[in-house]
Structures are given as C-alpha cells and as structure tokens.
CSV table of C-alpha atoms and ligand atoms in Angstrom, one decimal:
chain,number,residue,atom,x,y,z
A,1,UNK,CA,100.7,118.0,76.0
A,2,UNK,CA,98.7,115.6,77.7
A,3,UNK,CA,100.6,112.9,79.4
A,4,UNK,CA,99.9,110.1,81.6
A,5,UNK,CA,102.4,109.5,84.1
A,6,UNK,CA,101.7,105.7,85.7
A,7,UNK,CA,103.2,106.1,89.8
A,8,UNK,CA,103.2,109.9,90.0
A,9,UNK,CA,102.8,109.3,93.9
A,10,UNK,CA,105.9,107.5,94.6
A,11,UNK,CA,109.5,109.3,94.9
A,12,UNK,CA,110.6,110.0,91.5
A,13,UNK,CA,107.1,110.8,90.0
A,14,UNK,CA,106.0,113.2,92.9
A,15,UNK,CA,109.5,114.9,91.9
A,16,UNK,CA,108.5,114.7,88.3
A,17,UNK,CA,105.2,116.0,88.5
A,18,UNK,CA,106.0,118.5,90.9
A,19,UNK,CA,109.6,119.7,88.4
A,20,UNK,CA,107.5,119.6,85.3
A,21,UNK,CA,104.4,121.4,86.4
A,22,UNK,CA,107.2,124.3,87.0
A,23,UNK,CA,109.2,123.9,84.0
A,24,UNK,CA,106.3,122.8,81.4
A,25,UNK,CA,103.8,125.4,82.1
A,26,UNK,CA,101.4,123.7,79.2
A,27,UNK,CA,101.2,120.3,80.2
A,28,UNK,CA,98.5,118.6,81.6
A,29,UNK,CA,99.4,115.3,83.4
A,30,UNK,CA,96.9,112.5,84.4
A,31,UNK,CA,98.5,110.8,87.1
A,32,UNK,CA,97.4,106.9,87.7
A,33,UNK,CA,98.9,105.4,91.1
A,34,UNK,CA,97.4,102.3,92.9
A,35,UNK,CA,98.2,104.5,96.2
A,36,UNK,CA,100.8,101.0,97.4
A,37,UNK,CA,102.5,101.7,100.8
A,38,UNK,CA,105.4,103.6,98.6
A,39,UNK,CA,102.7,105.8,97.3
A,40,UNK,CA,101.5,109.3,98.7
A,41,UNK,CA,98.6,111.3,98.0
A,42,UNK,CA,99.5,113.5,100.4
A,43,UNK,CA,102.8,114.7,97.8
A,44,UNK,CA,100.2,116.8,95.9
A,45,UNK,CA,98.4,118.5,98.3
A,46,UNK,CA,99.9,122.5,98.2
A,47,UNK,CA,99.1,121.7,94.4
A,48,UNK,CA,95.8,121.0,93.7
A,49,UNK,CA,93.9,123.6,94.3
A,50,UNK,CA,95.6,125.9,92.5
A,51,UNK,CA,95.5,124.6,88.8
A,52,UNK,CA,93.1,121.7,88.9
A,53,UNK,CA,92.7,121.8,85.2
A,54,UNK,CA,96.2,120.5,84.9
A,55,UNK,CA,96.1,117.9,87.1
A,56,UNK,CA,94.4,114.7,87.5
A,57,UNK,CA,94.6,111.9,89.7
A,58,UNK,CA,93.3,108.3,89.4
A,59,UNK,CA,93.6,106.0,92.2
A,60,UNK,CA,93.9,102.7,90.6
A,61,UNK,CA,96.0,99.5,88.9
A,62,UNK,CA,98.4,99.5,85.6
A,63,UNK,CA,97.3,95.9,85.7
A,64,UNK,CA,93.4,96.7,85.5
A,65,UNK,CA,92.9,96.8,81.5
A,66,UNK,CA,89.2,97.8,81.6
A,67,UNK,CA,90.7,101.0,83.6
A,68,UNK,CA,93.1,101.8,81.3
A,69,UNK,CA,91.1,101.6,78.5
A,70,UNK,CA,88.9,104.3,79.9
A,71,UNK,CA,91.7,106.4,80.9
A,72,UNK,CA,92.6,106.4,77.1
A,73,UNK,CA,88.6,106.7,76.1
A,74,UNK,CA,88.3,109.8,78.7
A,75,UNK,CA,91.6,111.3,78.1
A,76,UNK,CA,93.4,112.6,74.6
A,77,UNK,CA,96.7,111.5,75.4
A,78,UNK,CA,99.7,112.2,73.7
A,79,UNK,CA,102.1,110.2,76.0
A,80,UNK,CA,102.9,107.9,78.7
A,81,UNK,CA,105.6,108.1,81.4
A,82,UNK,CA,105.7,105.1,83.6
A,83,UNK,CA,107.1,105.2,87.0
A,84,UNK,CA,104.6,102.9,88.5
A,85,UNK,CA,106.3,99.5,89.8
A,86,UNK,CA,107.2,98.0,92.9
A,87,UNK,CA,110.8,99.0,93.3
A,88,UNK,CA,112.2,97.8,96.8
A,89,UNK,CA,115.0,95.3,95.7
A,90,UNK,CA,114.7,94.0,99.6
A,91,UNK,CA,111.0,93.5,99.3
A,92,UNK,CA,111.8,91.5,96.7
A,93,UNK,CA,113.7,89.1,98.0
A,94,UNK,CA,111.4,88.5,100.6
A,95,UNK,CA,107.9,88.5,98.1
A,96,UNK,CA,108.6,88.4,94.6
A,97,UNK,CA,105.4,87.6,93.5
A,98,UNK,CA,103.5,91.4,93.3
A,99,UNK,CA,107.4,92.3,91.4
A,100,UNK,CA,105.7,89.7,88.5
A,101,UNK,CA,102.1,91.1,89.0
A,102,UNK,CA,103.0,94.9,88.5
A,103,UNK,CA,106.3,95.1,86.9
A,104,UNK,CA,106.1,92.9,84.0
A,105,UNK,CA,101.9,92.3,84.4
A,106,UNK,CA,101.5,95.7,84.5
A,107,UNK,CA,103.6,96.7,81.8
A,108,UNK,CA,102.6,94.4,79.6
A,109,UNK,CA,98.6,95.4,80.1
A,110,UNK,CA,99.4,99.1,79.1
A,111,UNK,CA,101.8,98.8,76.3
A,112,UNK,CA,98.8,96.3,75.1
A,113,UNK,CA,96.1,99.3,75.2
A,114,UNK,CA,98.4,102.1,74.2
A,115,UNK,CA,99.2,100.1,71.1
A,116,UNK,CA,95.5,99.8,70.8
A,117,UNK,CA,95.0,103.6,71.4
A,118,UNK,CA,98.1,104.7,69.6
A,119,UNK,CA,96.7,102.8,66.3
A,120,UNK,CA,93.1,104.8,66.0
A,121,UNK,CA,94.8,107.8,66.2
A,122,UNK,CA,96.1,107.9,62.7
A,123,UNK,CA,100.0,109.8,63.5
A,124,UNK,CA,102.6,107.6,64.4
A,125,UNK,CA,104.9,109.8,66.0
A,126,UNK,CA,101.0,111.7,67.3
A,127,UNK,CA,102.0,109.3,70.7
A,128,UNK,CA,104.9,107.7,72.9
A,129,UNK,CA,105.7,105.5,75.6
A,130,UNK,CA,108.4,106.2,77.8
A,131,UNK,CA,109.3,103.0,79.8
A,132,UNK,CA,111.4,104.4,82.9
A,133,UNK,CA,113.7,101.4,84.0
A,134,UNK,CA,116.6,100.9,86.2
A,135,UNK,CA,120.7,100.0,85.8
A,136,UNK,CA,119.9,97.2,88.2
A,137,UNK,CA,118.8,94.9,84.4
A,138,UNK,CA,122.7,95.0,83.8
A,139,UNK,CA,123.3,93.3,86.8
A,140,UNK,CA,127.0,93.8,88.8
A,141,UNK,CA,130.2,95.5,88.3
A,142,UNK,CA,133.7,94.2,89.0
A,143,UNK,CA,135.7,97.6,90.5
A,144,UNK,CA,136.0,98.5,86.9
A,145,UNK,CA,134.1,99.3,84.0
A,146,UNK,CA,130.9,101.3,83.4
A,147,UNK,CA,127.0,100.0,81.7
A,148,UNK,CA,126.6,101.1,78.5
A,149,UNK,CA,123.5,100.7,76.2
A,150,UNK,CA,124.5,97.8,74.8
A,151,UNK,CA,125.6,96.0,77.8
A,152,UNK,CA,124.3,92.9,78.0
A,153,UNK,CA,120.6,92.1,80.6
A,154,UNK,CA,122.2,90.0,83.8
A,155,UNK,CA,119.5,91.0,86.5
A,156,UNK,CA,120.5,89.4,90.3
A,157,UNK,CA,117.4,90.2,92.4
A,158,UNK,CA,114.0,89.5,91.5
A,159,UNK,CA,113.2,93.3,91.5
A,160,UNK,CA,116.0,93.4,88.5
A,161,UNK,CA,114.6,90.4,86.9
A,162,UNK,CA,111.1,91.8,86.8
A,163,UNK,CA,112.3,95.1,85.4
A,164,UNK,CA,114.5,93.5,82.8
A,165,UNK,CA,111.6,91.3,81.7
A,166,UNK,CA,109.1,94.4,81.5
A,167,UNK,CA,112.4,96.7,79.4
A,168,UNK,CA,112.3,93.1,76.8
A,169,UNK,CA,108.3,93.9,76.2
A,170,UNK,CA,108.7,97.4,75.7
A,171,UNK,CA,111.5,96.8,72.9
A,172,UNK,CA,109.3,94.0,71.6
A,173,UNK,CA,106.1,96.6,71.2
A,174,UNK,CA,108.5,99.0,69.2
A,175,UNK,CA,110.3,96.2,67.1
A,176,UNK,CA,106.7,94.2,66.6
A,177,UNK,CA,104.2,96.3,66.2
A,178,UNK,CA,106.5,99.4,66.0
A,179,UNK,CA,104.7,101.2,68.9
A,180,UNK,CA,107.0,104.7,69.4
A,181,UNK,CA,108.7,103.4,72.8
A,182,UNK,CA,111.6,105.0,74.7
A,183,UNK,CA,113.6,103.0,77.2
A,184,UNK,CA,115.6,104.6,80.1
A,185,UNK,CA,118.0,103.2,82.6
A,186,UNK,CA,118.9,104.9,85.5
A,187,UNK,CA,121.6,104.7,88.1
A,188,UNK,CA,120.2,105.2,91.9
A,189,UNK,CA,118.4,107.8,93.1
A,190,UNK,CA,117.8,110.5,96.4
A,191,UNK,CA,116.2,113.2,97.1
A,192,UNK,CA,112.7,114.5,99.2
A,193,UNK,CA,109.4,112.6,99.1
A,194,UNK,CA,111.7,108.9,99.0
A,195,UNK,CA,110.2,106.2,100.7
A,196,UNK,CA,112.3,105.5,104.0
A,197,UNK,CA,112.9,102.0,103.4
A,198,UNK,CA,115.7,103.1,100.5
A,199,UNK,CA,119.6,103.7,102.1
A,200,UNK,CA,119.4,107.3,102.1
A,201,UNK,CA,116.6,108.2,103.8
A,202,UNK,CA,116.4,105.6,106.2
A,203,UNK,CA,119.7,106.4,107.5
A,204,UNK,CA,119.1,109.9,107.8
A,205,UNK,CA,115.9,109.3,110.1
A,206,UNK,CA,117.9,106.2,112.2
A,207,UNK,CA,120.7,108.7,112.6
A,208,UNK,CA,118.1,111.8,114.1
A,209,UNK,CA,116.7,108.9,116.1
A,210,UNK,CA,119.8,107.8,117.5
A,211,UNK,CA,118.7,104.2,116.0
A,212,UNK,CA,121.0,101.6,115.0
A,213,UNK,CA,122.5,102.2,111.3
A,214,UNK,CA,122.3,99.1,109.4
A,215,UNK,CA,124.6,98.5,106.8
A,216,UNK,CA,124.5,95.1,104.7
A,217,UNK,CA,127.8,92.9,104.3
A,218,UNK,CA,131.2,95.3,105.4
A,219,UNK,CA,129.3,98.3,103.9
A,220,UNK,CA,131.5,98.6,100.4
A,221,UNK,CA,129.3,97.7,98.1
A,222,UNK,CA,129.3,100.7,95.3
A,223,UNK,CA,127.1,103.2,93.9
A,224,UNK,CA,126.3,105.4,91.4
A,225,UNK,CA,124.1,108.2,93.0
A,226,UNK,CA,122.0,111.0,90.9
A,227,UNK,CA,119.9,113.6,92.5
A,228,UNK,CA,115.9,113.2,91.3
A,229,UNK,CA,115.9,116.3,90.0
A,230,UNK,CA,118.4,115.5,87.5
A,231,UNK,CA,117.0,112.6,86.8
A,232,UNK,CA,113.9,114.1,85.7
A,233,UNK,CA,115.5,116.9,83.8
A,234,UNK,CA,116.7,114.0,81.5
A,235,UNK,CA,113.3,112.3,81.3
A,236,UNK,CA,112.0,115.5,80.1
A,237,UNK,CA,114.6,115.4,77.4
A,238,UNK,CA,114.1,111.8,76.5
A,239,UNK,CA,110.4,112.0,76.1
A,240,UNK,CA,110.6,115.2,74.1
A,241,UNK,CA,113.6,114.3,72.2
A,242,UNK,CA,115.0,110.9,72.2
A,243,UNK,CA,114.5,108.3,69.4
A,244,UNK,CA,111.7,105.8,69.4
A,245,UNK,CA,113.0,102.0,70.1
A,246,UNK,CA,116.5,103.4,72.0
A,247,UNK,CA,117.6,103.0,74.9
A,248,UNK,CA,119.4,105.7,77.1
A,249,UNK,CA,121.4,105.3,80.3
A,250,UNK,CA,121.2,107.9,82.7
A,251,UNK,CA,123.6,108.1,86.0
A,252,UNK,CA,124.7,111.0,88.5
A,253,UNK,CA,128.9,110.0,87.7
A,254,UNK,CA,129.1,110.0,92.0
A,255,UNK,CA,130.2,106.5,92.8
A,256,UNK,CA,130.1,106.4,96.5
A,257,UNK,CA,130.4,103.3,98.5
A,258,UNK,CA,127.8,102.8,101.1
A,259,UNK,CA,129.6,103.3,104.1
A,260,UNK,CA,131.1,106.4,102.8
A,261,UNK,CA,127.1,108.1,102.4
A,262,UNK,CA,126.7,106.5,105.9
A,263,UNK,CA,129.7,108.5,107.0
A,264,UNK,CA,129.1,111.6,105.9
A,265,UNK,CA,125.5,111.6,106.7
A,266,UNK,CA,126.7,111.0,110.1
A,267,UNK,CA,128.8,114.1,110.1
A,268,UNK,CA,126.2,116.4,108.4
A,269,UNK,CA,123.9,116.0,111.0
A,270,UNK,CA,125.8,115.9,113.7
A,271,UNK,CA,126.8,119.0,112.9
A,272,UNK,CA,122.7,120.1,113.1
A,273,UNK,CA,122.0,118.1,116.1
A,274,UNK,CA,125.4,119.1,117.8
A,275,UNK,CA,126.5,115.6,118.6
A,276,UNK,CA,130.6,114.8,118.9
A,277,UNK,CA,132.9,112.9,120.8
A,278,UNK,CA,131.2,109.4,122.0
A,279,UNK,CA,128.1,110.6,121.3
A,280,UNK,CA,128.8,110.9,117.2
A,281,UNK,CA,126.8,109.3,115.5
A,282,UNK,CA,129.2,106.8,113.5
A,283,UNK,CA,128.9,105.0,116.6
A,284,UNK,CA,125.6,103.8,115.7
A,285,UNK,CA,126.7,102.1,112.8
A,286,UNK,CA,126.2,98.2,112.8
A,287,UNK,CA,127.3,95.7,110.1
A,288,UNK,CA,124.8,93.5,109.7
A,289,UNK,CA,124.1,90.0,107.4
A,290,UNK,CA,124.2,90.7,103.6
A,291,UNK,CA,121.7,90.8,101.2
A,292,UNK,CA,121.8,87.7,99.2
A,293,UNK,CA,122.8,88.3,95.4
A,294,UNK,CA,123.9,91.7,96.4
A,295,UNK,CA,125.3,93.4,93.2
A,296,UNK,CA,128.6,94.8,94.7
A,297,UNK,CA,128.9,98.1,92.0
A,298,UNK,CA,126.6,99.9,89.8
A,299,UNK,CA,128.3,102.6,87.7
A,300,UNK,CA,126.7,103.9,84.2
A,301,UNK,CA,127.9,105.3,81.0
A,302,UNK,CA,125.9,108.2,80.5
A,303,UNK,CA,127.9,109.3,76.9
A,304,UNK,CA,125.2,108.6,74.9
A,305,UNK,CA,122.5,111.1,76.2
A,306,UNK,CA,125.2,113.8,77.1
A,307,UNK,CA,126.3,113.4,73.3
A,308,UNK,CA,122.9,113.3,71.3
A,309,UNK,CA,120.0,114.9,73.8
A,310,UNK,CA,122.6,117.9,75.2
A,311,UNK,CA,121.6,115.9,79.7
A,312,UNK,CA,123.9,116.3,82.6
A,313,UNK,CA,123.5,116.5,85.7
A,314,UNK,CA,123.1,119.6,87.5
A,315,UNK,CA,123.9,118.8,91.1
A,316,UNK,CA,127.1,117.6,92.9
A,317,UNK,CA,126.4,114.3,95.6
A,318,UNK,CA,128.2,116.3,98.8
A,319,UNK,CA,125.7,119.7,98.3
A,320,UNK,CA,122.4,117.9,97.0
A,321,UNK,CA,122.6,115.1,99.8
A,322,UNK,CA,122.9,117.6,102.4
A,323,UNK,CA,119.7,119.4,100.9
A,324,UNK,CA,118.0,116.2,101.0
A,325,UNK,CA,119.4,116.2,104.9
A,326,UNK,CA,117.6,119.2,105.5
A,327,UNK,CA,114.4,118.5,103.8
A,328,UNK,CA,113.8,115.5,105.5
A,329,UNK,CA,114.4,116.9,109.2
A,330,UNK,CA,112.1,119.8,108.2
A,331,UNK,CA,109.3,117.5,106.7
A,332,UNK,CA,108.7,115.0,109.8
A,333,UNK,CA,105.1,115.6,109.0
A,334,UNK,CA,105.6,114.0,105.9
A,335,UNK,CA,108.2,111.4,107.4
A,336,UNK,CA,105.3,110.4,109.7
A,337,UNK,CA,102.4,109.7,107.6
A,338,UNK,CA,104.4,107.6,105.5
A,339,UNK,CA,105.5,105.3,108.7
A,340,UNK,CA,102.8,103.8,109.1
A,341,UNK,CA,101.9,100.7,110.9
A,342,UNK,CA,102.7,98.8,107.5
A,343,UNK,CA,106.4,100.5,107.9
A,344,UNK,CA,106.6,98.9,111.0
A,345,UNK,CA,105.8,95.3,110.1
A,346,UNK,CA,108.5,95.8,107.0
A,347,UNK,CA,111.1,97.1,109.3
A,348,UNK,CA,110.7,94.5,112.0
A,349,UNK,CA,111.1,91.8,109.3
A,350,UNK,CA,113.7,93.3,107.7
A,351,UNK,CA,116.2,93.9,110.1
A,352,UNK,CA,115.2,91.9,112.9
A,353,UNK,CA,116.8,88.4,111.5
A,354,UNK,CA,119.9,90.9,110.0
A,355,UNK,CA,120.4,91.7,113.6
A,356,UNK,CA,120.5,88.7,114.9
A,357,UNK,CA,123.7,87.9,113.0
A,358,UNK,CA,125.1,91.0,113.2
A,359,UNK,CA,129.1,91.2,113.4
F,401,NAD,P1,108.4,104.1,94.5
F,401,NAD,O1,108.4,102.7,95.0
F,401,NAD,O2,108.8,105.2,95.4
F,401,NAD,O3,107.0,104.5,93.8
F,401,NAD,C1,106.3,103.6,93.0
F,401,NAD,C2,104.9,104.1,92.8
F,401,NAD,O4,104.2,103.2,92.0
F,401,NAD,C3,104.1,104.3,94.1
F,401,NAD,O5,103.5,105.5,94.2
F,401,NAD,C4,103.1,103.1,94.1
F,401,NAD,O6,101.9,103.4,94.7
F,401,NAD,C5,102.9,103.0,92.6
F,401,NAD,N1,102.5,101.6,92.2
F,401,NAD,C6,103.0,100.5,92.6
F,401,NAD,N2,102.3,99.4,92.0
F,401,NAD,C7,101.4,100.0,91.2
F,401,NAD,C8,100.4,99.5,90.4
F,401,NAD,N3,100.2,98.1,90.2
F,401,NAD,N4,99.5,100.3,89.7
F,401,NAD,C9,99.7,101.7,89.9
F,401,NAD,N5,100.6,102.2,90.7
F,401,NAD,C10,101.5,101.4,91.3
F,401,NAD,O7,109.5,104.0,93.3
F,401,NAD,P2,110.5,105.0,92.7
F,401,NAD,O8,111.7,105.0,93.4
F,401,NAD,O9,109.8,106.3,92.5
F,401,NAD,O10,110.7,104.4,91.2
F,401,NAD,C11,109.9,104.8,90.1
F,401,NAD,C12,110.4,104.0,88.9
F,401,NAD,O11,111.8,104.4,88.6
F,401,NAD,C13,110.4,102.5,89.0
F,401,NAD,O12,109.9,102.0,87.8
F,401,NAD,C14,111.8,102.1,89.3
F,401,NAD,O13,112.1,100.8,88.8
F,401,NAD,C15,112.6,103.2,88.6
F,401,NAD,N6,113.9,103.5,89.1
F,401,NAD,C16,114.1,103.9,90.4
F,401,NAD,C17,115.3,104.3,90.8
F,401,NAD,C18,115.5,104.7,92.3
F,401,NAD,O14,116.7,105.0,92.7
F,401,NAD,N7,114.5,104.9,93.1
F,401,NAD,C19,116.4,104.2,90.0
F,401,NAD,C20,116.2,103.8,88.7
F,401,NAD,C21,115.0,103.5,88.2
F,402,TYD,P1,118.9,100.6,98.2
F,402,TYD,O1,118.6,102.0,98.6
F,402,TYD,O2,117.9,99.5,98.7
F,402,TYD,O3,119.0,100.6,96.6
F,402,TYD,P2,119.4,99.4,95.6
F,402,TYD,O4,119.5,98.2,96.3
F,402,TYD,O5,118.3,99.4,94.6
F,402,TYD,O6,120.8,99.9,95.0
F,402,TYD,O7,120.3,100.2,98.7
F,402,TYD,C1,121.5,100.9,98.3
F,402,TYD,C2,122.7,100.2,98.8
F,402,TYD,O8,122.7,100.3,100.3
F,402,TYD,C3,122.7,98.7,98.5
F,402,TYD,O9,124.1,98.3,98.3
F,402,TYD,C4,122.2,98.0,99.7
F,402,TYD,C5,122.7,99.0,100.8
F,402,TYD,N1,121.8,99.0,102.0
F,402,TYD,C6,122.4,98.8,103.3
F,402,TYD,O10,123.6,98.6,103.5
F,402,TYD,N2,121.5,98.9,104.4
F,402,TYD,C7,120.2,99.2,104.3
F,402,TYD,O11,119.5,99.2,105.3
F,402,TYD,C8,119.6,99.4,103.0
F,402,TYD,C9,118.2,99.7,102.8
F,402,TYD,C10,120.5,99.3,101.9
C-alpha cells in the first residue's frame, strides 16, 4: 500500500505513522504536513534513517492544489488518511478564520484532486479517502444519551463547525461523484507526542511545574477519553475494511469529568515527585472563566464498528493515562522544542483574561 497521510506530524498522525510502520510492515506512507505550530518534524527523527524507502515527508499545504496534484503525479497512491486540520477548539474561538482556510478549504482542494486522480485510474474500489473527523460535529450531551451515526450535525465552536462542514463535502464526493470515502468520528484523545495546549498534557506539565491548573467553568464538563493507540488501531480497520460512503463513530467508553483527570493526574505524580500534605498538588487547581459555547458532555456509541469491523479499545483510562504521565516527564526534550516562543504568546492570551476572573 501506498498511502498518503495529510498531518502525519501532529499528535494522532505521529502515533499513526509511528503504530502502522510497526504493524503494516508493507506500507509506504507519504506524509504531507504544513509543519503549523501543532506540527513536529522532530516526531520522526529515530525513524528515518532506517527505512527511508518507506517514508516520505512533504513539508507543505492541503490547500495548495498545484502541490497536490504533484503529489498524486509523483506518487502511485492507493489512499488517503487525513489528519491534517487545525484542531484547538480554544484557538478557535479566538481566530476562526485559518479553521475555514484548512479545515473545510483544505478538504475541499483534495477530495477535488483525488476525485480527479481516483478517475484515471480505471478501479473504483483501486483508491479511498478516509476523512478522520471528530464527535465535536454532534455537538452537546445532556447527562444522558450517547452519539450514534445517525445523530443529527449540531456543531458549537467554530472548530466543530469547520469540521462538520468539511464531514458534509466528504459525503457529498461519495454521494455525487461516488468517490470511495470513509468518514470517522472520534471521541477525545491522549497520549505522547500531543500538543500541550490540549487538557491532558497541559496539566501534566503545569502540575511538574508547580503552575497554576486551569480548569474552565466548575470543572464538570464531561468526556469521553480514548487512548491514540486505540484510535489508530480502528483507523487501520476502517481504511482497510469499512464501507465506502459510511460513517463510523469511534470512542474510548471512559467518560471522565474534567476535574476528575485533573485529580488523579494530581495524585499520579505526586506520587513520582513525592509531593503530600500542603504541598499536593490539587492545591494548584484554579477555576477559572468558561469557555463560551462549552459543550458540557461528549459520550459516543461505538456499536456499529465493534459490531461490523470486529474494533475495541485495548487500553483502560486509569493505566494508559499514567503511561502518558510517564512519557511526558521522560520526554522534556520533546516538551521543550514544542514550547516555543509561539507557545508562549498562546498561553499568555489564553489564560491571562481567564485569570483575571478567576473564582
Ligand atoms: P494536531 O493539531 O495535533 O495536528 C494537526 C497537524 O496538521 C499538525 O501537524 C499541523 O502541522 C498539520 N496541519 C495543519 N494545517 C495544515 C495544512 N493546512 N496543511 C497541512 N498540514 C496542516 O491535531 P490532532 O489532535 O492530531 O488531530 C488530527 C485530526 O484528528 C484532526 O482532523 C482532528 O479534527 C481529529 N480529531 C482529533 C481528536 C483529538 O482528541 N485530538 C479527536 C477526534 C478527532
Ligand atoms: P480540550 O483538550 O481542549 O479538548 P476539547 O475541547 O476538544 O474536548 O479540552 C477538554 C476539556 O477540558 C474541555 O471540556 C475543556 C476543558 N479544559 C479546561 O478545563 N482547561 C484547559 O486549560 C483546557 C485546555 C481544557
């Protein structure tokens, strides 16, 4: 197989290029990545050298059509999986604008030349296009209830909204023009190599630095968390397996609320760093001004994959999260070439106005 995989240097396609180059000993992945602030070269680099022959990168745009053209004119591709998007729903509150530009731009400009591409090849089913989207298109959960497949698009955020448009122009290439397009929408992620802007991450690095732990609203907002790995164990599924034009729902089944991650994170490393007493780190925690439009629960239905593809996850929250603990206190190298000055400017503008009003 050769695949293109669109944002292979962000957090879940590092994972997935890193998982499948382990479990899919003969594919070749091409992997396209405009190298944003949530992207890092740097993932690959205890890679490369070894097998360059199945493994290329391309620094550039999903938006830039003359590019991808080339790509498909260079490269005999047999697939796409497409990662690449801006993703931060807090980013987007604050700039919407590059969530249009890449999310639904984007998108659109390569289902537009693999439909070109996927037409002089002469097999229909000799080519597909796995769309990965998020459970944040079906918008928010009372305490009850679960997404399914066929719930209906409400997005809140304009990270949501962008997705959920881009998810409509997949399905319209498959109905339309019959492209052979597979949708998938999954629950929230964590694991390494996740940008620390997300919850997870950036508590576990405010907690080792003894910084303030910011949760949005009273911290109760819900859930439902799935370890990457997981998550790409069922994208390898889907893009082998599932049916063109369907949709499938992917989640981990571990609905936490917020402040209960916050809480045990707290007492996982304070364990490592042998903190107690007044100095735990709970104390650090600071409720702080919500996010406006903040979806209070996410929760998916994952029946349909477990039923017809054979997925589930493989990993329990309480043992994976504390993996992810340790990987990120052994990878501060890593941490630290991702915080750069541009990390700096987000977090000051993020938080600062949040702490202002904190409670
Ligand atoms: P991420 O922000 O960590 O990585 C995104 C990657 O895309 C980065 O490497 C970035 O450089 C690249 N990129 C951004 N704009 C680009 C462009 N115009 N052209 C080429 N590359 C570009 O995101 P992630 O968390 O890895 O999410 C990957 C995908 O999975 C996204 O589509 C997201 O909507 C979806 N998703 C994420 C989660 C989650 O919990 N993280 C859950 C469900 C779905
Ligand atoms: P996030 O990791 O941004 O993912 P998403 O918004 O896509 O679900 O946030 C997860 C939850 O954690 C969400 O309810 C918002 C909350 N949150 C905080 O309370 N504090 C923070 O600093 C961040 C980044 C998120």
């Amino acid at each position: 197989m050769n695949i293109l995989v669109t944002g292979g240097a962000g957090f879940i396609g590092t994972n997935f290029i890193r998982h499948a180059r382990a479990v899919k000993p003969d594919w070749r992945i091409v992997n396209l990545d405009a190298l944003t602030y949530a992207g890092n070269p740097a993932n690959f680099e205890d890679l490369a050298p070894k097998q360059a022959e199945r493994y290329r990168f391309i620094r550039g745009d999903i938006g830039n059509a003359s590019l991808i053209e080339q790509i498909f004119s260079e490269e005999s591709l047999e697939g796409i999986i497409h990662f690449a998007a801006e993703s931060h729903v807090d980013r987007s509150i604050l700039g919407p604008e590059k969530f249009l530009e890449t999310n639904i731009m984007g998108t659109f400009r390569l289902l537009d030349k693999s439909l070109k591409f996927w037409k002089t090849i002469g097999r229909p089913d000799g080519f597909r296009f796995l769309h990965i989207s998020t459970d944040e298109v079906y918008g928010s959960l009372g305490p009850n209830g679960y997404f399914t497949e066929n719930t209906p698009y409400d997005p809140s955020s304009p990270y949501s909204a962008s997705k959920a448009a881009s998810d409509h122009f997949v399905n319209a290439y498959f109905r339309t023009y019959d492209l052979p397009t597979i949708i998938t929408n999954c629950s929230n992620n964590y694991g390494p190599y996740q940008f620390p802007e997300k919850l997870i991450p950036l508590m576990i690095l405010n907690i080792l630095e003894e910084k303030p732990l910011p949760l949005y609203g009273d911290g109760k907002n819900v859930r439902d968390w799935l370890y990457v790995i997981d998550h790409c164990d069922g994208l390898i599924k889907v893009f082998e397996e599932g049916k063109p034009g369907e949709t499938y729902n992917i989640g981990g089944g571990e609905e936490r609320q917020n402040i209960e991650i916050v809480h045990l994170l707290c007492d996982l490393m304070d364990k490592r760093l042998g903190r107690s007493g007044r100095k735990s780190s709970r104390g650090l925690i600071h409720f702080v001004t919500d996010r406006p439009g903040h979806d209070f629960r996410y929760a998916i239905d994952s029946t349909k994959i477990q039923q017809e593809l054979g997925w589930s996850p493989n990993h329990r929250f309480e043992e994976a999260l504390e993996a992810t603990v340790d990987w990120y206190m052994n990878h501060m190298g890593w941490v630290n070439s991702v915080r750069s000055g541009e990390y700096r400017k987000w977090i000051e503008l993020n938080y600062e106005s949040r702490n202002k009003l904190a409670k």
